[in-house]
Amino acid sequence: MQKKIYIIILLCFSFLVNAEDGHQLWLRKGYLNKVIVVCSKKSETISIAKQELLSNWQGTPGATINLVLKKDKRITGDGFILSEVSIRANTDAGILYGAYELLRQQQTFQKTEEKVYNPSYDLRLLNHWDNFNGSVERGYAGLSIFWRDELNNQFVTENDKMLWKEYARANASIGINGTVLNNVNASSDILKSETLTRVKTIADVLRFYGIRVYLSVNFNSPAIVGGLKTSDPLDKEVIKWWKTKSKEIYKLIPDFGGFLVKASSEGQPGPHDFGRSHVDGANMLADAIKPHGGIVMWRAFVYSPTEDDRAKQAYAEFLPFDGQFRDNVIIQVKNGSIDFQPREPFSPLFGAMKKTALMPELQITQEYLGHSIHLVFLSPMWEEFLQTDTYQEGTGSTVAKCTDGTIFKQRTAIAGVANIGTDTNWCGHHFAQANWYAFGRLAWNNQLSSEQIADEWIKLTFRPNTKNNEGFTKEWFDNFLIPVKQMMLDSREAAVDYMMPFGFHHIFQASHHYGPGPWWEREGVRKDWTMPYYHKADSFGVGFNRTATGSNAVAQYHEPLNTQYGDINTCPEKYLLWFHHAPWSHKMNSGRTLWDEICYRYDDGVNQVRYFQVVWDKAQPYVDAERFVEVQRKLRYQAQNAQVWKDACLLYFQQFSQQPIPYDIERPIHNLDDIKKNDMDRP
Ligand code: GCW
């Protein structure tokens, strides 16, 4: 009996020791050595840097580290120069970033060598699609960390402030320096004076971590909040209203970053409502905010319900305005030309606008990639996008170089739609934290490889709790780091395979964008919100003809891409059905027909997820019980869901191809009508 109690106590104790809820993200505490930190300058940000070094130092015991604030030509923006004994920077934030980099190197057992670290983009922003009532559009990790329901938005608790501080610290540790606090589908309430006091409180917490706040604004605010008769951007009263509002904001928040605007898109108000253009709208706001040093991020995510190809519309609407925007306007463009699909060719705007600052918008929250249920590491998708050649100025004009100031001297910025909420582990899925991390790291250095990012993240997030300065063991490397890293690196391609291989896109169930719904259409719903619009399956074949004989979207790309994408024989297979209506009998690189290849690919996707389950199960000895079980459960859902995707798509498209599923592939286990009826339940 006694022995039993003893074992139970021991078990509970070991559970407590090992329990990790993920709240600490990649900033888990390790062993600590003594260090002396010297800096002649005093500021809140510098004290944070000092404190971080003092409480997390794992370098040489008793070392002295100098924080040096002195202009150095090699450093740009908030960059820094790191060595084993000093951090040099031009700004306080630079010192803070240097401190985090140094600690990261210690925690991942890298040797610190003298090196300059400059950011790729000046502005590295999160966009929160957080609503004023506390919900989060496309959020899968609980509620908003910034907003409560309308009645409670006026109260700020100590817990709120603590959470905002933790949030700021996590962001600063990966170099993020700005955040848009509310949804681009913006409530005009955000600009009410009582709300702005809350914004000020948030800004006061984030500021010392080098983070500025920005707001999404509703273009109709002058009428809704200001009581004016119109919100016409050329109306004198409207112009005055925005100027006064900007003044009010800057009085409260002197370092306020600026406005983000979704205008004349998906039902949001905008200049088009008044017969004005994007330039009229954006420039009016830019003028209002310019005296205070603010910027306007004007989104290019626009499409109108015409018969024309949605993929062409942003380019068609914005290119004619190249060169007409004020210098404090940045056009914010989603990575692809449609909408954050598992795989899209890059938006051709990146290769086209030369006299206008453009900033990429990436989506960290997994709206179209399995929400917070599927394990999908997004860094390879972003790397693919950033490293794609636009051929804008000849070979080597990658999206990264077109947007980071290498090719055009411009204000540089990048945004990621956040996946953060009130869930204890912030992101819903432990591995979704890696996407927040990867976004920050790529925003800082757009040349980093996904392999390096995954490597760092795993080491920081799952590092065993060593009590001394031991490095990682070979066993840990071989049995945990390497297989788990490979799983992460393969996970995006696996998701593409079981959801939308070969350039399929937008074949989701409408609205929640989680499960398959290639059949989804409704009487009266605009065509480009229905799924057959995107795949166009018929007895001949499948895919959207965007070549010269179709919508000619290929013409928006520079040569040689125009020709390459436009020819079915040279178009990369990963984009085949994006650009071509290909016959079912089309010969693929493997020698198989398109139909057969589609079947094999969906099946591969399912098998890959089944394999991820094995990888994770084998990782059990190296992970704390809590995170292990939580990830294991989610992988089971992912495997079930991948199977549904495969069955749904193969059975649905088979109605058009009229061909058998190759016999060496596992048979579908769901009936199409059941899938349609159940609309894949989200666990
Ligand atoms: O991806 C779509 C989403 C909308 C979103 C919109 C946008 C915020 O389904 O939820 O609205 O894009 O980016 O504006």
XYZ file of C-alpha atoms in Angstrom, residues 63-323:
261
model
C 31.760 37.326 -18.500
C 31.316 41.050 -18.993
C 29.174 42.209 -21.877
C 29.181 45.795 -23.137
C 26.103 47.366 -24.671
C 27.401 50.111 -26.950
C 25.163 52.736 -28.516
C 27.284 54.472 -31.093
C 26.595 55.284 -34.728
C 28.195 52.701 -36.945
C 27.867 52.877 -40.728
C 27.660 49.137 -41.080
C 24.423 49.092 -39.127
C 21.085 49.987 -40.689
C 17.807 50.604 -38.886
C 17.491 48.532 -35.754
C 20.397 46.313 -36.731
C 23.302 45.442 -34.465
C 26.798 44.015 -34.376
C 27.289 41.079 -32.114
C 30.420 39.662 -30.617
C 31.056 37.482 -27.624
C 31.700 40.551 -25.492
C 29.553 43.298 -26.920
C 26.359 44.342 -28.620
C 26.662 47.498 -30.697
C 23.645 49.259 -32.195
C 22.379 52.622 -33.368
C 19.092 52.374 -31.500
C 17.897 51.073 -28.151
C 15.752 48.512 -29.954
C 18.883 47.344 -31.783
C 20.503 46.586 -28.438
C 17.438 44.630 -27.375
C 17.408 42.592 -30.603
C 21.128 41.956 -30.156
C 20.516 40.655 -26.652
C 17.885 38.223 -27.894
C 20.130 37.045 -30.724
C 23.018 36.466 -28.356
C 20.836 34.483 -25.977
C 19.383 32.502 -28.874
C 22.877 31.544 -29.955
C 23.731 30.435 -26.445
C 20.559 28.421 -26.063
C 21.088 26.672 -29.362
C 24.778 26.115 -28.634
C 26.097 28.157 -31.534
C 29.382 29.940 -31.265
C 29.016 33.714 -31.301
C 31.197 35.272 -33.947
C 31.569 38.964 -34.700
C 28.894 39.718 -37.280
C 26.543 42.462 -38.476
C 22.819 41.736 -38.288
C 20.657 44.136 -40.265
C 16.922 43.721 -40.768
C 15.589 42.964 -44.258
C 12.500 45.115 -43.681
C 12.205 48.322 -41.655
C 8.679 47.519 -40.545
C 7.953 43.999 -39.382
C 4.320 43.864 -38.440
C 1.693 41.548 -37.125
C -1.865 42.154 -38.285
C -4.474 41.039 -35.790
C -7.873 40.349 -37.276
C -9.286 40.967 -33.804
C -12.778 42.306 -33.507
C -13.926 44.866 -31.091
C -16.175 42.323 -29.347
C -13.261 40.049 -28.509
C -13.706 37.519 -31.318
C -10.970 36.943 -33.867
C -11.740 36.587 -37.567
C -9.978 33.433 -38.798
C -8.620 32.991 -35.286
C -8.240 29.445 -33.963
C -6.591 30.069 -30.615
C -9.256 31.504 -28.384
C -10.312 35.101 -28.102
C -8.554 38.380 -28.698
C -5.768 39.288 -26.317
C -6.571 42.983 -26.864
C -10.344 43.342 -26.904
C -13.161 42.230 -24.648
C -16.829 42.644 -25.304
C -17.996 46.173 -25.884
C -18.893 46.901 -22.262
C -15.610 45.687 -20.891
C -13.251 47.325 -23.316
C -12.991 50.259 -20.971
C -11.466 48.135 -18.209
C -7.847 47.111 -18.260
C -6.723 44.594 -15.667
C -3.245 43.800 -14.422
C -3.627 40.424 -16.138
C -4.248 42.148 -19.448
C -1.111 44.176 -19.031
C 0.903 41.133 -18.073
C -0.291 39.296 -21.189
C 0.518 42.261 -23.424
C 3.969 42.404 -21.910
C 4.583 38.721 -22.567
C 3.286 39.220 -26.096
C 5.610 42.194 -26.620
C 8.585 40.261 -25.306
C 7.924 37.294 -27.582
C 7.653 39.608 -30.576
C 10.760 41.580 -29.709
C 12.708 38.355 -29.330
C 12.151 37.682 -33.036
C 12.403 41.269 -34.214
C 8.756 42.199 -34.762
C 8.386 45.964 -34.268
C 4.783 46.796 -34.998
C 1.298 45.476 -34.533
C -2.089 46.329 -35.967
C -4.486 45.813 -33.091
C -7.770 45.251 -34.900
C -9.399 43.514 -37.835
C -9.091 44.956 -41.338
C -12.850 44.479 -41.505
C -12.758 47.399 -39.155
C -15.407 48.598 -36.795
C -15.569 52.379 -36.824
C -15.788 52.193 -33.027
C -12.035 51.840 -32.969
C -11.693 55.571 -33.545
C -14.044 56.612 -30.756
C -12.217 58.609 -28.112
C -13.013 56.135 -25.347
C -11.497 53.288 -27.371
C -8.385 55.257 -28.099
C -7.598 55.383 -24.389
C -7.385 51.601 -24.407
C -5.147 51.738 -27.462
C -2.909 54.151 -25.572
C -2.669 51.741 -22.621
C -1.655 48.936 -24.966
C 0.871 51.171 -26.725
C 2.364 52.138 -23.362
C 3.072 48.483 -22.603
C 4.421 47.543 -26.040
C 6.579 50.628 -26.584
C 9.489 49.578 -24.395
C 9.866 46.403 -26.393
C 10.305 48.493 -29.525
C 6.779 47.825 -30.786
C 4.541 50.509 -32.243
C 0.818 50.157 -32.533
C -1.222 50.712 -35.688
C -4.970 50.604 -36.277
C -7.173 49.324 -39.066
C -9.666 52.003 -39.927
C -13.072 51.936 -41.500
C -13.190 54.293 -44.458
C -16.673 55.400 -43.496
C -15.647 56.589 -40.039
C -16.219 60.306 -40.720
C -19.884 59.554 -41.323
C -20.346 56.855 -38.682
C -18.280 58.230 -35.826
C -18.002 61.851 -36.863
C -21.656 62.285 -37.855
C -20.697 63.863 -41.204
C -22.948 63.546 -44.232
C -20.329 61.747 -46.257
C -16.923 60.075 -46.103
C -15.936 61.243 -49.577
C -12.148 61.593 -49.463
C -12.249 64.839 -51.433
C -14.791 66.505 -49.171
C -13.303 69.333 -47.089
C -15.084 68.346 -43.889
C -13.963 64.749 -44.293
C -10.354 65.804 -44.803
C -10.575 67.989 -41.715
C -12.121 65.149 -39.700
C -9.247 62.775 -40.456
C -6.710 65.498 -39.629
C -8.331 66.202 -36.285
C -8.628 62.496 -35.523
C -4.962 61.948 -36.340
C -4.013 64.793 -34.034
C -6.086 63.286 -31.245
C -4.405 59.910 -31.708
C -0.892 61.339 -31.720
C -1.576 63.379 -28.615
C -2.279 60.123 -26.813
C 0.292 57.990 -28.611
C 3.168 60.097 -29.947
C 4.805 57.131 -31.682
C 1.592 55.769 -33.221
C 2.524 53.866 -36.398
C -0.350 54.569 -38.762
C -3.438 53.186 -40.466
C -4.143 49.935 -42.263
C -7.061 50.084 -44.690
C -9.174 47.490 -46.431
C -11.204 49.666 -48.751
C -13.696 48.914 -51.489
C -13.246 45.199 -50.946
C -15.609 42.424 -49.833
C -18.275 44.895 -48.813
C -15.997 47.270 -46.907
C -16.570 50.959 -47.590
C -13.977 52.790 -49.643
C -13.348 55.600 -52.073
C -15.234 53.773 -54.833
C -18.459 54.408 -52.926
C -17.960 58.089 -53.700
C -16.734 57.693 -57.249
C -13.115 58.204 -56.118
C -10.032 56.093 -56.615
C -7.627 54.187 -54.374
C -5.178 57.057 -54.853
C -7.733 59.630 -53.676
C -8.507 57.562 -50.605
C -4.994 56.559 -49.624
C -3.448 59.971 -50.229
C -6.068 61.799 -48.227
C -5.335 59.600 -45.194
C -1.608 59.849 -45.832
C -1.784 63.650 -45.771
C -3.702 63.599 -42.518
C -1.149 61.442 -40.779
C 2.038 62.686 -42.423
C 2.742 65.654 -40.108
C 2.976 63.151 -37.249
C 5.255 60.725 -39.068
C 2.590 58.052 -39.645
C 2.071 55.777 -42.625
C -0.896 54.312 -44.469
C -0.891 50.668 -45.449
C -3.483 50.377 -48.196
C -4.438 46.800 -49.021
C -4.536 45.532 -52.582
C -6.833 42.665 -51.629
C -9.626 43.864 -53.885
C -11.900 42.089 -56.267
C -15.254 42.950 -57.640
C -17.941 40.477 -58.623
C -17.334 40.622 -62.359
C -17.178 37.767 -64.782
C -13.463 38.359 -65.149
C -10.805 36.325 -63.389
C -10.454 37.258 -59.724
C -6.726 36.478 -59.904
C -6.235 39.437 -62.239
C -8.072 42.107 -60.396
C -5.599 43.539 -57.860
C -3.047 44.041 -60.613
C -5.596 45.572 -62.953
C -6.848 47.989 -60.298
C -3.502 49.074 -58.865
C -0.927 49.085 -61.622
C -2.381 52.137 -63.381
C -1.742 54.114 -60.178
C 1.953 53.288 -59.967
C 3.834 56.408 -58.897
